[in-house]
PDB file of C-alpha atoms in Angstrom:
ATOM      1  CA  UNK Y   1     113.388  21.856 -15.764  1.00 81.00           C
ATOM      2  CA  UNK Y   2     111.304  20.883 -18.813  1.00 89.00           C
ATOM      3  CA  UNK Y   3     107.970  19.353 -18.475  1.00 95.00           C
ATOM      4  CA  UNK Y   4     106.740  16.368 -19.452  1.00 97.00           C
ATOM      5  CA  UNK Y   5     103.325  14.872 -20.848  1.00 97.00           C
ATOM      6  CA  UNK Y   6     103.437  10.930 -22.327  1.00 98.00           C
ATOM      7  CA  UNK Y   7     100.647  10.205 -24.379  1.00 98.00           C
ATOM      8  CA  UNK Y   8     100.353   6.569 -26.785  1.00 97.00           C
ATOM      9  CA  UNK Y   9      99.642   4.168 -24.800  1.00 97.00           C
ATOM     10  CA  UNK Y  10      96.476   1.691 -23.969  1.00 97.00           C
ATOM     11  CA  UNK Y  11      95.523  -1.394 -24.432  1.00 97.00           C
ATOM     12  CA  UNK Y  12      96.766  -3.944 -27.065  1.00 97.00           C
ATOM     13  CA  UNK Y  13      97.045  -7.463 -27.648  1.00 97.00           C
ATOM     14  CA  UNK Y  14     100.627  -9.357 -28.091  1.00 97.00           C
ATOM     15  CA  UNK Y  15     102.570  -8.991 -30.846  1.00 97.00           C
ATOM     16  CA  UNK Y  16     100.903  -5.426 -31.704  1.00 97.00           C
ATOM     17  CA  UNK Y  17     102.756  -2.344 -32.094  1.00 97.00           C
ATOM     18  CA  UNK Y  18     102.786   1.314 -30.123  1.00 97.00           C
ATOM     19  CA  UNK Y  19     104.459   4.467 -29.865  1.00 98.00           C
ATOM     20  CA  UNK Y  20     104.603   6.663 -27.475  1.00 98.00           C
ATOM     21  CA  UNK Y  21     104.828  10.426 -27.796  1.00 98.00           C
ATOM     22  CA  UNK Y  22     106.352  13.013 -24.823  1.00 98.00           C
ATOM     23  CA  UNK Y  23     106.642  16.484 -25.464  1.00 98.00           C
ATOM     24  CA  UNK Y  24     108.413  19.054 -23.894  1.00 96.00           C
ATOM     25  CA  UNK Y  25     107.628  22.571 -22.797  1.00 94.00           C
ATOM     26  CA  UNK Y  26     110.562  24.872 -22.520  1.00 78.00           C
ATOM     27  CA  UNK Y  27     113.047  25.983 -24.790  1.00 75.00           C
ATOM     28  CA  UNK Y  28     115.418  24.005 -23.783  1.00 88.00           C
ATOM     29  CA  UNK Y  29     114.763  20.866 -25.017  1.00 91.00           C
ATOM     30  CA  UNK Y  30     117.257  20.483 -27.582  1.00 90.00           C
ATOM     31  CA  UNK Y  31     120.062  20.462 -24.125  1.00 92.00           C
ATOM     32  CA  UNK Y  32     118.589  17.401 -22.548  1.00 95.00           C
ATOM     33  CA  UNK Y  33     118.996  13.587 -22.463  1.00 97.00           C
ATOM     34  CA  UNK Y  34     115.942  11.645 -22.410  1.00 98.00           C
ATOM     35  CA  UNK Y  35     114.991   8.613 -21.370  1.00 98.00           C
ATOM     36  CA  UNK Y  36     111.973   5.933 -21.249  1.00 98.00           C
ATOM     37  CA  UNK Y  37     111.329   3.705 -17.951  1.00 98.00           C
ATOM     38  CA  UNK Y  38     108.775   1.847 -16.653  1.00 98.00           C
ATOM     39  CA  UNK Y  39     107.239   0.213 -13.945  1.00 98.00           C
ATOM     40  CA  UNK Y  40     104.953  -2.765 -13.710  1.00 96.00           C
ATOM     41  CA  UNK Y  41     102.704  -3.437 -10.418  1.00 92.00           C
ATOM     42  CA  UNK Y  42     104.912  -4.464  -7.574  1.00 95.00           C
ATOM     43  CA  UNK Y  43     107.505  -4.031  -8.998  1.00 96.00           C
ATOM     44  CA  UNK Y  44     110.327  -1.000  -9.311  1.00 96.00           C
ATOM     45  CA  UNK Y  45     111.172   1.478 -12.069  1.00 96.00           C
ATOM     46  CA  UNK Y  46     113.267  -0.263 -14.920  1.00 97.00           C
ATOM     47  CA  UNK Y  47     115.037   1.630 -17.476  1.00 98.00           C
ATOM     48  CA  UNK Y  48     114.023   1.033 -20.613  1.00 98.00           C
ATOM     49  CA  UNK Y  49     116.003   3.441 -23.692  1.00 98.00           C
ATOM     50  CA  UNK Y  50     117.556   6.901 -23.383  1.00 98.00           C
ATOM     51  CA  UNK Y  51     119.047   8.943 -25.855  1.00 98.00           C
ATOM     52  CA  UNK Y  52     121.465  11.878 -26.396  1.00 97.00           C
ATOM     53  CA  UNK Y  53     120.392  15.731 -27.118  1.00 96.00           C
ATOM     54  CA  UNK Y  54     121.780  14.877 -30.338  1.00 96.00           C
ATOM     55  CA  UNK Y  55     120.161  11.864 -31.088  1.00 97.00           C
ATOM     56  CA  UNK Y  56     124.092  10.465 -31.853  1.00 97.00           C
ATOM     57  CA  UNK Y  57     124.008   7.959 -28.858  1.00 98.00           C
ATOM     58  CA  UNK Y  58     120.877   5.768 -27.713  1.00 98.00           C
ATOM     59  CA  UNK Y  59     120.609   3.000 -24.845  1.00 98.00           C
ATOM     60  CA  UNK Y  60     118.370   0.020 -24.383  1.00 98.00           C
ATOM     61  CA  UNK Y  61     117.502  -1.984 -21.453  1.00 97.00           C
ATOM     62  CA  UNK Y  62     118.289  -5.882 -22.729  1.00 96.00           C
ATOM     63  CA  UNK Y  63     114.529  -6.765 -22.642  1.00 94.00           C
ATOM     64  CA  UNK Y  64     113.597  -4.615 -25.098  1.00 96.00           C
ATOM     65  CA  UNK Y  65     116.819  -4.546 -27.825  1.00 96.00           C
ATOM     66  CA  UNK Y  66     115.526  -5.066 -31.137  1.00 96.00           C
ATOM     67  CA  UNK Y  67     111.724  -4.209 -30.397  1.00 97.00           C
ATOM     68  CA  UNK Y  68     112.044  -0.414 -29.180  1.00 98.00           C
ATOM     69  CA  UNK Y  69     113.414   2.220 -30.474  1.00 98.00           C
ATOM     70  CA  UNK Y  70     114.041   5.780 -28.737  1.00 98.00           C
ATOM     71  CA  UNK Y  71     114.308   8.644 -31.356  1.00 98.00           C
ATOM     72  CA  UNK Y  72     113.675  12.536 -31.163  1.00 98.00           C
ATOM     73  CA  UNK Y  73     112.560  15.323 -32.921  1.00 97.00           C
ATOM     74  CA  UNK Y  74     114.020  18.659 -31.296  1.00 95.00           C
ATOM     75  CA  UNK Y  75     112.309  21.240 -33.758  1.00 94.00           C
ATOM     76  CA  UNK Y  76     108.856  19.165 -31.973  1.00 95.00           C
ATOM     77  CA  UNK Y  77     110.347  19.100 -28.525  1.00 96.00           C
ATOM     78  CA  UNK Y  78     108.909  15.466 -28.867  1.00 97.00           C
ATOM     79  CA  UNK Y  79     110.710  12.044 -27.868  1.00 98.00           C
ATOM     80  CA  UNK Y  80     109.073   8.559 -29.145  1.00 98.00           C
ATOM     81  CA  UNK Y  81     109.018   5.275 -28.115  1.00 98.00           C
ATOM     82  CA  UNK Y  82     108.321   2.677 -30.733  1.00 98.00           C
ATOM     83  CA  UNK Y  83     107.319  -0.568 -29.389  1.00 98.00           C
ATOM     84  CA  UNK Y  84     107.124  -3.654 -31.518  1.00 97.00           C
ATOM     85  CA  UNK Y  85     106.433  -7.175 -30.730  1.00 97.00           C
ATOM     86  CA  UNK Y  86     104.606  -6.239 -27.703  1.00 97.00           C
ATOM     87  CA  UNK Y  87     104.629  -9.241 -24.790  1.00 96.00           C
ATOM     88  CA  UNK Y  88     102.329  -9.295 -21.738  1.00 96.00           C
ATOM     89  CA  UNK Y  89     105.530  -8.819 -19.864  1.00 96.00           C
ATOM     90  CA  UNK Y  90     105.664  -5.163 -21.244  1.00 97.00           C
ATOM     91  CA  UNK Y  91     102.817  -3.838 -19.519  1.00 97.00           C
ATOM     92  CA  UNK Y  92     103.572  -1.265 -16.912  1.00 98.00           C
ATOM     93  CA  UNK Y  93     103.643   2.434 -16.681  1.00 98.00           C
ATOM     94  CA  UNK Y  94     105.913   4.293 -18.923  1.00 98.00           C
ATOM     95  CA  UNK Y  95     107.837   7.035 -18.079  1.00 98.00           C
ATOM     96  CA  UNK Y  96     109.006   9.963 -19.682  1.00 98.00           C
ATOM     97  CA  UNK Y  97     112.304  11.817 -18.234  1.00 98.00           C
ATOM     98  CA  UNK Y  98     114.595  13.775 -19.279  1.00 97.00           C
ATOM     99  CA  UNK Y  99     118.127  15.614 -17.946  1.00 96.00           C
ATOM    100  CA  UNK Y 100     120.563  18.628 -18.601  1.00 94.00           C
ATOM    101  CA  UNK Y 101     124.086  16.843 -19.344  1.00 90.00           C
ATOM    102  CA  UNK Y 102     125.356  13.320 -21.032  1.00 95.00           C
ATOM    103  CA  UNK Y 103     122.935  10.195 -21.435  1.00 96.00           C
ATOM    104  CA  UNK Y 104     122.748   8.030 -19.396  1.00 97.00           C
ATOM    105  CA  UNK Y 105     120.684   4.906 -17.548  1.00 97.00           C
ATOM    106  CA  UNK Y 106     120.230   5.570 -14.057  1.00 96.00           C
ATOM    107  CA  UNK Y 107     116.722   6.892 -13.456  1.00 95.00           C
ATOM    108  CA  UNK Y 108     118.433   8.881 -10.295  1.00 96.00           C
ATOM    109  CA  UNK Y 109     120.394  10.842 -12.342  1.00 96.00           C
ATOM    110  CA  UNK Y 110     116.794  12.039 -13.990  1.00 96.00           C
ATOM    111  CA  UNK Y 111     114.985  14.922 -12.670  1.00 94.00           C
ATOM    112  CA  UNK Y 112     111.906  15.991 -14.772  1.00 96.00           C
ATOM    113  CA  UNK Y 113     109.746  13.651 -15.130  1.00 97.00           C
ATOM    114  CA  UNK Y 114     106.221  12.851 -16.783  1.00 97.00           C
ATOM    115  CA  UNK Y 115     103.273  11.497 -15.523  1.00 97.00           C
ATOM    116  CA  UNK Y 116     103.392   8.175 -16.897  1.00 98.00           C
ATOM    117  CA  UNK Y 117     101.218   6.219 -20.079  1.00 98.00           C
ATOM    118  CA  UNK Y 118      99.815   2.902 -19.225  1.00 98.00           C
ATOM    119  CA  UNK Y 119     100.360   0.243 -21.380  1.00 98.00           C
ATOM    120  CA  UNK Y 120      98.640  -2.635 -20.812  1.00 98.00           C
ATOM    121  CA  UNK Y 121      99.323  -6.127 -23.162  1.00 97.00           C
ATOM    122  CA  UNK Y 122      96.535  -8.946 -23.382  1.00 97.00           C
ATOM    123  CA  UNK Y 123      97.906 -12.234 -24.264  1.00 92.00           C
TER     124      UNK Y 123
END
């Protein structure tokens, strides 16, 4: 397993922007899907993007289409979330996770995991 340390977020007012940096120890970063999710108090873990180990295939959670965007850099061991258009309704705890094998959405089918970057969105 790789591990996993989110950094990026805080606190911002709506409509402001953030992205949100994991890296990767290991070598073996370049083999795994990755994948944002978060969770907001009370309420469970949501996916929110995951992409390929090539970067060829990325997901997105219908809340957040056209505002985030999931990319990589494998030479970094690095995977970014850029958030646009932030809404009070985005403020949770992101998570970082990643997985040997195809991409996919399912959080259960994750199993290294970060410790989570809070970001928090003032109206």
């Amino acid at each position: 397993q790789v591990q996993l340390v989110e950094s990026g977020g805080g606190l911002v007012q709506a409509r402001d922007s953030l992205r949100l940096s994991c890296v990767a120890s290991g070598r073996t970063f370049g083999s795994y899907a990755m994948g944002w999710f978060r969770q907001a108090p009370g309420k469970e873990r949501e996916f929110v993007a995951a992409i390929s180990w090539s970067s060829s295939t990325t997901y997105y959670a219908d809340s957040v289409k056209g505002r985030f965007t999931i990319s990589r850099d494998n030479a970094k061991n690095t995977v970014y979330l850029q958030i646009n258009g932030l809404k009070p309704t985005d403020t949770a705890v992101y998570y970082c996770a990643g997985r040997l094998g195809l991409v996919t959405t399912n959080h259960a089918d994750f199993n290294s995991w970060g410790q989570g970057t809070q970001v928090t969105v003032s109206s």
